[in-house]
Coordinates of C-alpha atoms and ligand atoms in Angstrom, one line a residue:
M1455 CA 110.3 74.7 130.9
Q1456 CA 111.4 71.7 132.5
S1457 CA 110.8 70.9 136.2
I1458 CA 113.3 70.5 139.3
T1459 CA 113.7 66.9 139.8
S1460 CA 113.0 65.6 143.3
S1461 CA 116.3 65.7 145.4
S1462 CA 116.6 62.0 146.6
F1463 CA 115.5 60.8 149.7
F1464 CA 119.0 59.8 150.9
Q1465 CA 120.3 63.4 149.9
F1466 CA 117.7 64.9 152.0
I1467 CA 118.5 62.7 155.0
K1468 CA 122.2 64.1 154.9
G1469 CA 121.4 67.6 156.1
S1470 CA 118.6 70.0 156.4
E1471 CA 118.2 72.0 159.9
L1472 CA 114.4 71.9 158.8
R1473 CA 114.5 68.4 159.0
N1474 CA 116.3 67.9 161.6
R1475 CA 114.0 70.0 163.7
F1476 CA 111.1 68.5 162.3
I1477 CA 112.4 64.8 163.1
L1478 CA 113.1 66.1 166.8
Y1479 CA 109.8 67.4 167.3
F1480 CA 108.2 64.4 165.6
I1481 CA 110.1 62.1 167.9
A1482 CA 109.6 64.3 170.7
L1483 CA 106.3 64.2 170.2
S1484 CA 105.5 60.5 169.3
A1485 CA 108.3 58.8 171.3
M1486 CA 108.3 60.7 174.1
P1487 CA 104.7 59.7 175.3
V1488 CA 105.5 55.9 174.5
L1489 CA 108.6 56.0 176.3
V1490 CA 106.7 57.9 179.5
L1491 CA 103.7 55.6 179.4
G1492 CA 106.0 52.6 178.7
G1493 CA 108.2 53.7 181.7
V1494 CA 105.0 54.4 184.0
A1495 CA 103.6 51.2 183.0
L1496 CA 106.6 49.2 184.1
Y1497 CA 106.7 50.8 187.3
L1498 CA 103.3 50.2 187.8
I1499 CA 103.7 46.5 187.1
D1500 CA 106.6 46.3 189.3
L1501 CA 104.7 48.0 192.2
S1502 CA 101.8 46.1 191.9
H1503 CA 104.0 42.8 191.4
R1504 CA 106.0 43.5 194.6
Q1505 CA 102.6 43.8 196.4
D1506 CA 101.6 40.7 195.0
I1507 CA 104.6 38.7 195.7
S1508 CA 104.1 40.5 199.6
K1509 CA 100.6 39.5 199.5
L1510 CA 101.3 35.8 198.8
E1511 CA 104.0 35.4 201.1
V1512 CA 102.2 37.0 204.0
Q1513 CA 99.4 34.8 203.2
L1514 CA 101.5 31.6 203.3
I1515 CA 102.9 32.8 206.5
D1516 CA 99.3 33.6 208.0
Q1517 CA 98.2 30.2 206.7
K1518 CA 101.0 28.3 208.5
V1519 CA 100.7 30.4 211.6
E1520 CA 97.2 29.7 211.9
E1521 CA 97.8 25.8 211.3
I1522 CA 100.3 25.6 214.1
E1523 CA 98.1 27.7 216.6
K1524 CA 95.4 25.4 215.6
F1525 CA 97.8 22.2 216.1
F1526 CA 98.5 23.6 219.7
A1527 CA 95.0 24.6 220.7
D1528 CA 93.7 21.2 219.4
T1529 CA 96.4 19.4 221.3
L1530 CA 96.1 21.5 224.6
G1531 CA 92.3 21.0 224.2
I1532 CA 92.7 17.3 224.4
L1533 CA 94.8 17.6 227.3
E1534 CA 92.7 19.9 229.2
L1535 CA 90.4 17.3 230.6
R1536 CA 87.2 17.7 232.9
V1537 CA 86.1 15.1 235.0
G1538 CA 82.3 14.2 235.8
F1539 CA 82.9 14.3 239.5
F1540 CA 82.6 17.2 242.0
Q1541 CA 85.0 15.7 244.5
R1542 CA 88.7 16.8 245.0
S1543 CA 89.9 13.2 244.5
P1544 CA 91.8 12.5 241.6
I1545 CA 90.9 10.2 238.8
P1546 CA 90.6 6.8 240.2
P1547 CA 93.8 4.9 239.3
E1548 CA 92.3 2.2 237.5
S1549 CA 90.6 4.7 235.1
Q1550 CA 93.8 6.3 234.7
I1551 CA 95.4 3.8 232.6
F1552 CA 92.4 3.6 230.2
V1553 CA 92.2 7.4 230.0
L1554 CA 95.8 7.4 228.9
E1555 CA 95.8 4.8 226.5
G1556 CA 92.5 6.3 224.8
L1557 CA 94.4 9.5 224.4
M1558 CA 97.2 8.0 223.1
E1559 CA 95.2 6.1 220.4
E1560 CA 93.0 9.5 219.8
N1561 CA 96.1 11.5 218.8
S1562 CA 99.8 10.1 217.1
A1563 CA 101.3 13.2 218.2
F1564 CA 101.7 11.9 221.8
Q1565 CA 104.8 10.3 222.4
E1566 CA 104.4 9.8 226.1
I1567 CA 102.0 11.2 228.3
S1568 CA 101.4 11.1 232.1
F1569 CA 99.0 12.1 234.9
I1570 CA 100.7 14.0 237.7
D1571 CA 99.3 14.6 241.3
V1572 CA 99.0 18.1 242.4
G1573 CA 99.3 17.2 246.3
G1574 CA 96.8 17.4 248.8
L1575 CA 94.7 14.5 250.3
I1576 CA 92.4 12.2 248.4
A1577 CA 89.4 9.9 249.1
N1578 CA 90.0 7.8 252.4
N1579 CA 92.4 10.7 253.5
I1580 CA 95.3 9.3 251.8
P1581 CA 97.9 12.3 251.0
T1582 CA 99.6 12.6 247.7
V1583 CA 102.7 14.1 246.3
A1584 CA 102.6 17.1 244.4
G1585 CA 104.4 16.3 241.3
K1586 CA 104.5 13.0 241.2
E1587 CA 103.7 11.0 238.1
I1588 CA 100.9 8.6 238.8
A1589 CA 100.4 6.6 235.5
K1590 CA 102.3 7.0 232.1
A1591 CA 101.4 6.0 228.7
V1592 CA 104.7 5.5 226.2
R1593 CA 104.7 5.0 222.5
A1594 CA 106.8 2.5 221.3
E1595 CA 106.9 1.6 217.6
K1596 CA 103.6 0.5 217.1
N1597 CA 102.5 -0.6 220.9
I1598 CA 101.8 1.6 223.6
S1599 CA 103.1 0.6 227.0
L1600 CA 101.4 1.8 230.1
I1601 CA 103.3 2.2 233.4
T1602 CA 102.0 2.5 236.8
D1603 CA 105.1 1.3 238.8
A1604 CA 106.1 4.1 241.1
T1605 CA 109.7 3.2 240.8
R1606 CA 109.9 3.8 237.2
L1607 CA 107.8 7.3 237.5
A1608 CA 109.5 10.5 238.1
N1609 CA 108.7 13.6 240.3
I1610 CA 108.7 16.8 238.2
S1611 CA 107.2 19.0 240.7
R1612 CA 110.1 21.5 239.8
L1613 CA 109.4 21.8 236.4
D1614 CA 107.3 24.1 234.6
S1615 CA 105.3 21.5 232.9
F1616 CA 103.9 21.0 236.4
T1617 CA 103.9 24.3 237.9
D1618 CA 102.3 25.9 235.3
P1619 CA 99.2 23.7 234.9
A1620 CA 99.2 23.2 238.8
R1621 CA 98.6 26.9 238.8
G1622 CA 95.9 26.5 236.2
E1623 CA 97.9 27.3 233.1
S1624 CA 98.8 25.3 230.2
F1625 CA 102.0 24.8 229.5
V1626 CA 104.0 24.7 226.1
G1627 CA 107.7 23.8 226.5
D1628 CA 110.8 24.3 224.4
V1629 CA 111.2 22.5 221.7
Y1630 CA 114.0 19.6 221.7
Y1631 CA 115.2 17.7 219.1
T1632 CA 115.3 13.7 218.9
L1633 CA 116.4 11.4 216.6
S1634 CA 112.4 11.1 215.5
G1635 CA 112.2 14.7 215.1
P1636 CA 111.5 18.0 217.0
M1637 CA 109.3 17.5 220.1
V1638 CA 107.6 19.6 222.7
T1639 CA 106.2 19.1 226.2
L1640 CA 102.6 20.2 226.7
S1641 CA 100.6 20.2 230.0
A1642 CA 97.3 21.2 231.3
P1643 CA 95.6 20.8 234.3
V1644 CA 92.7 18.3 234.7
R1645 CA 89.8 19.9 236.5
N1646 CA 86.5 18.2 238.1
K1647 CA 82.9 19.7 237.8
N1648 CA 83.6 22.3 240.3
N1649 CA 86.7 23.7 238.3
D1650 CA 89.5 22.4 240.9
I1651 CA 92.5 21.2 239.5
I1652 CA 92.5 17.7 240.8
Q1653 CA 95.8 16.7 238.5
V1654 CA 98.0 17.6 235.6
L1655 CA 98.4 16.1 232.4
S1656 CA 101.5 16.4 230.7
A1657 CA 102.7 14.9 226.8
E1658 CA 105.4 14.9 225.1
V1659 CA 104.3 15.9 221.5
S1660 CA 105.9 15.1 218.4
L1661 CA 106.0 18.0 216.0
S1662 CA 106.2 15.8 212.9
E1663 CA 102.9 16.8 211.3
I1664 CA 104.1 20.5 211.8
H1665 CA 107.3 19.5 210.2
R1666 CA 105.5 17.8 207.1
S1667 CA 103.1 20.8 206.7
I1668 CA 106.3 23.2 206.6
K1669 CA 108.2 21.1 204.2
R1670 CA 105.6 20.7 201.9
A1671 CA 104.9 24.5 201.8
R1672 CA 105.7 26.2 198.6
I1673 CA 105.1 29.5 197.1
G1674 CA 105.2 29.7 193.2
T1675 CA 107.6 26.7 192.1
N1676 CA 110.6 27.2 194.4
G1677 CA 109.3 29.5 197.3
Y1678 CA 109.6 27.9 200.6
V1679 CA 109.0 28.3 204.5
I1680 CA 111.2 27.8 207.5
L1681 CA 110.3 27.4 210.8
V1682 CA 112.3 28.3 213.9
D1683 CA 111.8 28.0 217.6
K1684 CA 112.3 30.9 220.0
E1685 CA 115.7 30.2 220.4
G1686 CA 116.3 30.4 216.8
A1687 CA 117.0 26.7 216.1
V1688 CA 115.1 24.8 212.9
I1689 CA 112.1 23.1 213.3
A1690 CA 111.6 22.8 210.0
H1691 CA 112.2 24.1 206.6
H1692 CA 111.8 22.9 202.8
G1693 CA 113.8 19.9 203.1
R1694 CA 116.7 20.8 200.8
G1695 CA 120.1 21.4 201.6
E1696 CA 122.2 20.3 204.8
I1697 CA 120.2 21.8 207.4
K1698 CA 118.7 19.6 209.8
P1699 CA 115.9 20.2 212.6
G1700 CA 117.8 21.7 215.7
T1701 CA 120.3 23.7 213.6
D1702 CA 121.0 27.0 215.1
L1703 CA 120.5 30.1 213.2
I1704 CA 120.3 32.5 215.4
G1705 CA 123.2 34.0 213.9
L1706 CA 121.2 35.1 210.9
S1707 CA 120.1 38.6 211.3
R1708 CA 116.7 38.0 209.5
V1709 CA 116.1 35.1 212.0
R1710 CA 117.1 37.2 215.1
A1711 CA 114.8 40.2 213.4
V1712 CA 111.7 37.7 213.1
L1713 CA 112.3 36.6 216.8
Q1714 CA 112.4 40.3 218.1
G1715 CA 108.9 40.6 216.5
E1716 CA 109.9 42.5 213.5
I1717 CA 107.5 42.3 210.6
M1718 CA 108.8 41.7 207.3
D1719 CA 106.4 41.8 204.5
A1720 CA 108.7 41.2 201.5
L1721 CA 107.9 44.9 200.4
G1722 CA 111.3 46.7 201.2
D1723 CA 114.4 46.8 199.5
Q1724 CA 115.8 44.7 202.7
D1725 CA 113.4 42.1 201.8
R1726 CA 115.5 41.5 199.1
Y1727 CA 118.6 39.5 199.5
I1728 CA 120.7 36.6 199.4
S1729 CA 119.6 33.4 200.8
F1730 CA 121.4 31.6 203.4
F1731 CA 119.9 28.2 202.5
E1732 CA 119.9 28.5 198.5
G1733 CA 122.6 31.1 197.7
V1734 CA 120.4 33.0 195.3
P1735 CA 118.8 36.3 195.6
V1736 CA 115.4 36.1 197.3
V1737 CA 112.4 38.2 198.4
G1738 CA 111.4 37.0 201.8
A1739 CA 108.9 37.7 204.6
G1740 CA 108.9 36.7 208.1
K1741 CA 106.7 36.6 211.3
K1742 CA 106.8 35.5 214.7
I1743 CA 103.8 33.2 216.2
P1744 CA 102.8 35.4 219.0
K1745 CA 101.5 32.8 221.5
I1746 CA 104.7 30.1 221.3
G1747 CA 107.0 32.9 220.1
W1748 CA 108.4 30.7 217.2
G1749 CA 109.5 32.5 214.0
L1750 CA 108.3 32.0 210.5
L1751 CA 110.4 32.9 207.3
V1752 CA 109.4 32.8 203.9
E1753 CA 111.7 32.9 200.7
W1754 CA 110.9 33.2 197.1
P1755 CA 114.0 33.2 194.5
I1756 CA 113.5 36.2 192.8
N1757 CA 113.9 34.8 189.3
D1758 CA 111.1 32.4 190.2
A1759 CA 108.9 35.4 191.8
D1760 CA 109.5 37.7 189.0
A1761 CA 109.1 34.8 186.0
V1762 CA 105.4 35.9 185.2
M1763 CA 105.9 39.4 185.7
S1764 CA 109.4 39.1 183.3
D1765 CA 107.1 38.1 180.5
V1766 CA 104.8 41.2 180.9
R1767 CA 107.7 43.4 181.5
N1768 CA 109.2 41.9 178.2
Q1769 CA 105.9 42.6 176.4
V1770 CA 106.0 46.2 177.4
V1771 CA 109.7 46.6 176.5
L1772 CA 109.1 45.0 173.4
Y1773 CA 106.1 47.1 172.8
V1774 CA 108.0 50.4 173.5
L1775 CA 111.1 49.5 171.5
F1776 CA 108.5 48.6 168.6
S1777 CA 106.9 51.7 168.8
I1778 CA 110.0 53.9 168.9
L1779 CA 111.3 52.0 165.8
A1780 CA 108.1 52.7 164.1
V1781 CA 108.7 56.3 165.2
L1782 CA 112.4 56.4 163.9
V1783 CA 111.5 54.7 160.7
L1784 CA 108.3 56.6 159.9
G1785 CA 109.3 59.9 161.2
P1786 CA 112.0 60.8 158.4
L1787 CA 109.5 59.6 155.9
F1788 CA 106.8 61.8 157.3
V1789 CA 109.3 64.8 157.3
F1790 CA 110.6 64.2 154.1
R1791 CA 107.1 64.4 152.7
L1792 CA 106.8 67.7 154.6
V1793 CA 110.2 69.3 154.0
Q1794 CA 110.5 68.0 150.3
P1795 CA 108.4 70.8 148.8
I1796 CA 110.1 73.6 150.7
R1797 CA 113.6 72.2 149.6
K1798 CA 112.1 72.3 146.0
L1799 CA 110.9 75.9 146.6
Q1800 CA 114.5 76.8 148.0
V1801 CA 116.3 75.3 145.0
G1802 CA 113.6 77.1 142.9
A1803 CA 114.4 80.4 144.3
T1804 CA 118.3 80.0 144.1
E1805 CA 117.9 79.2 140.4
I1806 CA 116.1 82.5 140.1
E1807 CA 118.5 84.2 141.8
K1808 CA 121.0 83.0 139.4
G1809 CA 118.6 84.5 136.6
N1810 CA 117.0 81.1 135.6
F1811 CA 113.7 81.3 135.2
E1812 CA 113.3 78.2 133.3
K1813 CA 112.8 75.5 135.8
L1814 CA 109.7 75.1 137.3
V1815 CA 109.2 73.2 141.0
D1816 CA 107.2 70.3 140.9
I1817 CA 105.0 69.9 144.2
R1818 CA 102.1 67.4 144.4
T1819 CA 100.9 67.2 148.0
N1820 CA 97.4 67.8 147.4
D1821 CA 97.1 70.7 149.8
E1822 CA 98.7 74.4 150.7
L1823 CA 102.1 73.5 149.8
E1824 CA 101.3 72.5 146.2
D1825 CA 99.2 75.8 146.0
L1826 CA 102.4 77.5 147.3
G1827 CA 104.3 75.7 144.1
S1828 CA 101.9 76.9 141.8
A1829 CA 102.1 80.5 142.9
F1830 CA 105.7 80.2 142.8
N1831 CA 106.1 78.9 139.2
K1832 CA 103.4 81.9 138.3
M1833 CA 106.1 84.2 140.2
A1834 CA 108.8 83.0 137.9
K1835 CA 107.1 83.1 134.5
G1836 CA 106.0 86.7 135.6
L1837 CA 109.4 87.2 136.4
K1838 CA 110.8 85.7 133.2
R1839 CA 108.3 87.8 131.4
L1840 CA 109.5 91.0 133.1
K1841 CA 113.2 90.0 132.2
E1842 CA 112.3 89.7 128.7
L1843 CA 110.9 92.7 128.5
Q1844 CA 113.6 94.7 129.8
E1845 CA 115.8 93.0 127.6
E1846 CA 113.9 94.0 124.7
F1847 CA 113.7 97.4 126.0
V1848 CA 117.7 97.7 126.2
F1849 CA 118.0 96.5 122.9
I1850 CA 115.3 98.7 121.1
A1851 CA 116.8 101.9 123.0
A1852 CA 120.4 100.9 122.4
H1853 CA 119.8 100.4 118.8
D1854 CA 117.6 103.3 118.2
L1855 CA 120.5 105.6 120.3
R1856 CA 122.9 104.0 117.7
A1857 CA 121.7 106.4 114.6
P1858 CA 122.0 110.0 116.5
V1859 CA 125.3 109.0 118.0
T1860 CA 126.5 108.2 114.8
V1861 CA 125.1 111.3 113.3
I1862 CA 126.7 113.5 115.8
K1863 CA 130.0 111.9 115.6
G1864 CA 129.9 112.4 111.8
Y1865 CA 129.3 116.4 112.2
L1866 CA 131.6 116.6 114.8
S1867 CA 134.7 115.4 112.7
M1868 CA 133.3 117.3 110.3
I1869 CA 133.4 120.4 112.1
S1870 CA 136.9 119.4 113.2
E1871 CA 138.1 119.0 109.7
D1872 CA 136.8 122.2 108.4
R1873 CA 139.1 125.1 107.9
S1874 CA 136.9 127.5 109.5
M1875 CA 137.9 125.7 112.7
Q1876 CA 140.7 128.2 113.3
S1877 CA 138.4 130.9 113.3
F1878 CA 136.7 129.6 116.6
T1879 CA 137.7 131.0 120.0
D1880 CA 139.6 128.8 122.1
N1881 CA 136.4 128.4 124.2
V1882 CA 134.3 127.1 121.5
K1883 CA 137.2 124.4 120.8
D1884 CA 137.2 123.5 124.1
Y1885 CA 133.3 123.0 124.1
L1886 CA 133.7 121.0 120.9
E1887 CA 136.2 118.6 122.6
Q1888 CA 133.8 118.1 125.5
I1889 CA 131.0 117.2 123.2
Q1890 CA 133.5 115.0 121.3
K1891 CA 134.5 113.2 124.5
A1892 CA 131.0 112.9 125.9
N1893 CA 129.8 111.3 122.6
Q1894 CA 132.6 109.0 122.5
R1895 CA 131.6 107.7 126.2
L1896 CA 127.9 107.5 124.8
E1897 CA 129.1 105.5 121.9
K1898 CA 130.7 103.1 124.1
L1899 CA 127.6 102.9 126.3
V1900 CA 125.4 102.3 123.3
K1901 CA 127.8 99.7 122.0
D1902 CA 128.1 97.7 125.3
L1903 CA 124.3 98.0 125.9
L1904 CA 123.7 96.6 122.4
E1905 CA 126.1 93.9 123.0
V1906 CA 124.8 92.9 126.3
A1907 CA 121.4 92.9 124.6
R1908 CA 122.7 90.8 122.1
S1909 CA 124.3 88.3 124.4
E1910 CA 121.1 87.9 126.2
A1911 CA 118.9 87.1 123.1
G1912 CA 121.9 84.8 122.2
R1913 CA 122.6 86.9 119.2
I1914 CA 126.5 87.5 119.6
V1915 CA 128.2 86.0 116.8
V1916 CA 131.9 85.1 116.6
E1917 CA 133.4 83.9 113.1
V1918 CA 136.7 81.9 114.5
K1919 CA 139.7 81.3 112.3
P1920 CA 143.3 80.5 112.9
I1921 CA 145.2 83.7 113.6
D1922 CA 148.6 84.6 115.0
V1923 CA 147.7 85.7 118.5
R1924 CA 150.5 88.3 118.4
D1925 CA 148.8 90.5 115.5
P1926 CA 145.8 91.6 117.3
V1927 CA 147.0 92.0 120.6
S1928 CA 150.2 94.0 119.5
E1929 CA 147.7 96.0 117.5
S1930 CA 145.1 96.7 120.4
V1931 CA 148.5 97.5 122.6
E1932 CA 149.4 100.1 120.1
G1933 CA 146.0 101.4 119.7
L1934 CA 146.2 102.3 123.5
R1935 CA 149.7 103.7 123.8
S1936 CA 148.5 107.1 123.9
L1937 CA 145.8 106.4 126.6
A1938 CA 148.7 105.2 128.6
A1939 CA 150.9 107.9 128.1
D1940 CA 148.4 110.3 128.9
K1941 CA 148.8 109.0 132.6
S1942 CA 152.7 108.3 132.1
I1943 CA 151.9 104.7 132.5
S1944 CA 154.4 102.2 131.0
L1945 CA 152.6 99.8 128.7
K1946 CA 154.7 96.7 127.6
Y1947 CA 153.8 93.9 125.3
E1948 CA 156.1 90.8 125.8
S1949 CA 155.3 89.0 122.4
L1950 CA 155.8 85.4 121.6
P1951 CA 158.8 84.2 119.8
V1952 CA 157.5 82.5 117.2
A1953 CA 153.7 82.7 115.6
E1954 CA 150.8 80.7 117.7
L1955 CA 147.8 79.9 115.8
V1956 CA 144.6 80.4 118.0
L1957 CA 141.3 79.8 116.8
V1958 CA 139.6 83.5 117.5
D1959 CA 137.6 86.1 115.6
T1960 CA 140.3 88.7 115.4
D1961 CA 137.8 92.0 115.8
R1962 CA 136.3 90.3 118.9
L1963 CA 139.9 89.3 120.4
K1964 CA 140.8 93.1 119.6
E1965 CA 137.6 94.1 121.9
I1966 CA 138.6 92.1 124.6
M1967 CA 142.3 93.4 124.4
E1968 CA 141.1 96.8 124.4
N1969 CA 138.6 96.2 127.2
L1970 CA 141.4 94.6 129.4
I1971 CA 144.2 96.9 128.9
S1972 CA 141.9 100.1 128.8
N1973 CA 140.7 98.8 132.3
A1974 CA 144.4 98.2 133.6
I1975 CA 145.1 101.9 132.5
K1976 CA 141.8 103.3 134.1
Y1977 CA 142.3 101.7 137.5
S1978 CA 146.0 102.5 137.9
P1979 CA 147.7 105.6 139.3
A1980 CA 149.8 107.8 137.2
N1981 CA 153.4 106.2 136.4
A1982 CA 152.2 102.8 136.8
T1983 CA 153.1 99.5 134.7
V1984 CA 150.6 97.5 132.4
R1985 CA 152.4 94.4 131.3
V1986 CA 150.8 92.2 128.3
F1987 CA 152.2 88.9 127.8
H1988 CA 151.4 85.4 127.0
E1989 CA 151.9 81.8 128.2
R1990 CA 151.8 78.9 125.8
K1991 CA 150.2 75.7 127.4
P1992 CA 149.9 72.2 125.2
S1993 CA 146.5 73.1 124.0
E1994 CA 146.0 77.0 124.5
I1995 CA 147.7 80.3 124.8
I1996 CA 147.0 82.0 127.9
T1997 CA 147.2 85.9 127.8
H1998 CA 147.8 87.9 130.7
V1999 CA 147.1 91.5 131.4
E2000 CA 149.0 92.7 134.5
D2001 CA 148.8 96.0 136.3
S2002 CA 150.6 97.6 139.5
G2003 CA 146.9 99.6 140.0
F2004 CA 144.8 100.1 142.9
G2005 CA 143.6 96.5 142.7
I2006 CA 140.3 94.8 144.0
P2007 CA 139.6 94.2 147.7
K2008 CA 138.8 90.2 148.1
E2009 CA 135.3 90.9 149.4
K2010 CA 134.3 92.9 145.9
Q2011 CA 135.7 90.4 143.7
A2012 CA 132.9 87.7 143.4
K2013 CA 130.5 89.8 141.3
L2014 CA 133.1 91.0 138.9
F2015 CA 132.0 89.7 135.7
E2016 CA 128.5 90.5 136.5
K2017 CA 126.8 92.9 133.9
F2018 CA 126.4 96.7 135.7
Y2019 CA 128.8 95.6 138.4
R2020 CA 131.4 98.3 139.4
V2021 CA 133.6 98.3 142.3
S2022 CA 133.3 101.3 144.7
M2023 CA 136.1 102.2 146.4
K2024 CA 137.6 105.7 147.2
E2025 CA 140.7 105.1 144.7
T2026 CA 138.2 104.5 141.7
Q2027 CA 135.5 107.5 142.3
G2028 CA 135.0 109.7 139.5
I2029 CA 136.2 107.1 137.1
G2030 CA 133.7 106.7 134.4
G2031 CA 132.3 103.4 133.4
T2032 CA 129.2 101.1 132.7
G2033 CA 130.1 98.0 134.5
L2034 CA 129.3 96.2 131.2
G2035 CA 133.0 95.6 129.9
L2036 CA 133.8 92.6 131.8
F2037 CA 130.8 91.0 131.4
I2038 CA 131.2 91.5 127.5
V2039 CA 134.6 90.2 127.8
K2040 CA 133.8 87.0 129.5
E2041 CA 130.7 86.2 126.9
L2042 CA 133.2 86.6 123.9
I2043 CA 136.0 84.7 125.5
T2044 CA 133.4 81.7 126.5
K2045 CA 131.9 82.0 122.9
M2046 CA 135.6 81.2 121.6
N2047 CA 136.0 78.1 124.0
G2048 CA 137.9 80.2 126.2
K2049 CA 138.1 80.7 129.9
I2050 CA 138.9 84.1 132.3
W2051 CA 139.8 84.6 135.5
F2052 CA 141.8 87.1 137.6
E2053 CA 144.0 87.7 140.6
S2054 CA 143.8 91.0 142.3
E2055 CA 145.4 92.3 145.4
Y2056 CA 144.0 95.6 147.0
G2057 CA 146.7 98.2 146.8
K2058 CA 149.0 96.0 144.6
G2059 CA 147.6 95.5 141.4
S2060 CA 145.6 93.2 139.3
T2061 CA 146.3 90.4 136.7
F2062 CA 143.6 89.5 134.3
S2063 CA 144.0 86.2 132.3
F2064 CA 142.1 84.3 129.5
S2065 CA 143.1 81.2 127.8
L2066 CA 142.1 80.4 123.8
P2067 CA 142.6 77.3 122.2
L2068 CA 145.6 76.8 120.0
A2069 CA 144.4 76.1 116.7
R2070 CA 146.2 72.9 115.3
Q2071 CA 145.0 71.3 118.7
K2072 CA 141.6 72.2 117.5
Q2073 CA 142.2 70.5 113.8
V2074 CA 143.3 67.4 115.2
Ligands
ADP606 P1 133.8 99.5 134.0 O1 132.8 100.1 132.6 O2 133.3 100.0 135.1 O3 135.1 99.6 133.7 P2 134.1 96.8 133.6 O4 133.1 95.5 133.6 O5 135.2 96.8 132.4 O6 133.5 98.2 133.8 O7 134.7 96.5 135.3 C1 134.0 96.3 136.2 C2 134.5 96.8 137.4 O8 135.6 96.4 137.7 C3 135.0 98.1 137.4 O9 134.1 99.2 137.7 C4 136.3 98.3 138.1 O10 135.8 98.5 139.5 C5 136.8 97.1 138.2 N1 138.0 96.7 137.4 C6 138.1 95.8 136.1 N2 139.4 96.0 135.8 C7 140.1 96.4 136.9 C8 141.6 96.5 137.1 N3 142.4 96.3 136.1 N4 142.1 96.8 138.2 C9 141.2 97.0 139.1 N5 139.8 97.2 139.1 C10 139.3 96.7 137.8

């Protein structure tokens, strides 16, 4: 017994429903979790990254807010002087100059600083003018000039920078922009030990320290900060581009939003936009500085902010892709291992259905499938043995039946030839005729069974020699004329014009012709026609047996040459037969190197044709 060779992997890849289903399951079970996990990981990474960005930006803003508030607190703290006496009287004029000079030296942000009278009587009952500057120090390059000359001093009684501190409140003015940078006016009351306001100290303060701090501020590599005053003008920004301090940005919706007190934390979708300053997509945050009403904005170019995350994200994507690739490559391999044995069993079963018990399935998986393979092979061996027994039985039975049939036939012919036959009554003659017919059928059955048994045992012998095909064919036709005449069927033989030598066994060819012609007569109604004719081909002679009989429906044609197969249809009910004739005919023709086929149409008739090799062709 040979084994079924494993169908190649690529054949397998081409098509198998079980495989496709397994691959689908496999991919669904292994790739889906990876995809879902990858997706969730990406989502979480993105989420936490967004939060990190937001945290960093908000932190930077808070730090800058704190810095700015501290600057103001410190600067105002310096201005809020408290003198060491109890009287209402102001600082004596001679001391004022020294105080101013000291303050200027102490704090380089002060560009101008002046004492202002708050009105009322001073010592010696000298009245003072409210809002009038008394002394002033001005920074000019590296020197500080002190002014006490009343003509060079101004009266600022109407300005908030005087009225606020005169009421006891510190004052922070609007930012204004000079060539040396943004400035702001700060003023504060000067109090004595009784907490009386005795004067006002007002200073023009340079914001260059804040400007520098904002300019230097960075988030990531390219993230930056912008500081605007409460009117939306730029106090300071990262320093790139054309924007100068004082540029009005109130037209920008984000600037307006910040100044209106909206908190922008870089988390929302609206916090990702194209920057007015850089022209690139950024993620931004913003906040209003509560006490002074300025606005701080942070912008971080997205590609810079995402740079770190891109690495992580790429790694996750790469991991997911790699895993899916592995699943796609390994999946079919695993499934191949799983499905291949099943396919082998399927092929094995098909072979058994065809009657081929020789092939064994070869499954080596070391598991239940291998056990199933062994069980399958045992079953195949069992079936083979069963078939052999059946063939043996048919052969022995047919062989042993032949002798009594021959004896009966002999005695029947002796009786029919005996003179005493004349003395039999018509009834007895009729019975004898019936017995004779039954015995003929039995003889044919036994003969067919023996032939089948021989064919299965490979014991059909044909002895071919060159013979004029016309002889055995016309002999067979003549032999069946009376059978045709019984049904008024016209049986025609269109012989060949010249002798054509075919390589055949004469007796077998007659057997074939008798089978085909008697079938044509049997399966045709009365008055039909049966035509036998040849066709000469270069290397063979084709013989056709054509009838105008019942025909065979298409769906019943497939198994016509199988043994014991008989077409069941109403027209042929009651017609006797074994279903062995065509099987034997095919065996014999194949043995003689020919082929047989047929065409049939239900209700119109059939044509059975077979080819036989020409003798001279064979001898070449
Ligand atoms: P059987 O002994 O039944 O005639 P065969 O093997 O000779 O067995 O034929 C098998 C079956 O094929 C027949 O039972 C018949 O139904 C069908 N058959 C054979 N020859 C013809 C034909 N010429 N026309 C119609 N049916 C045919």
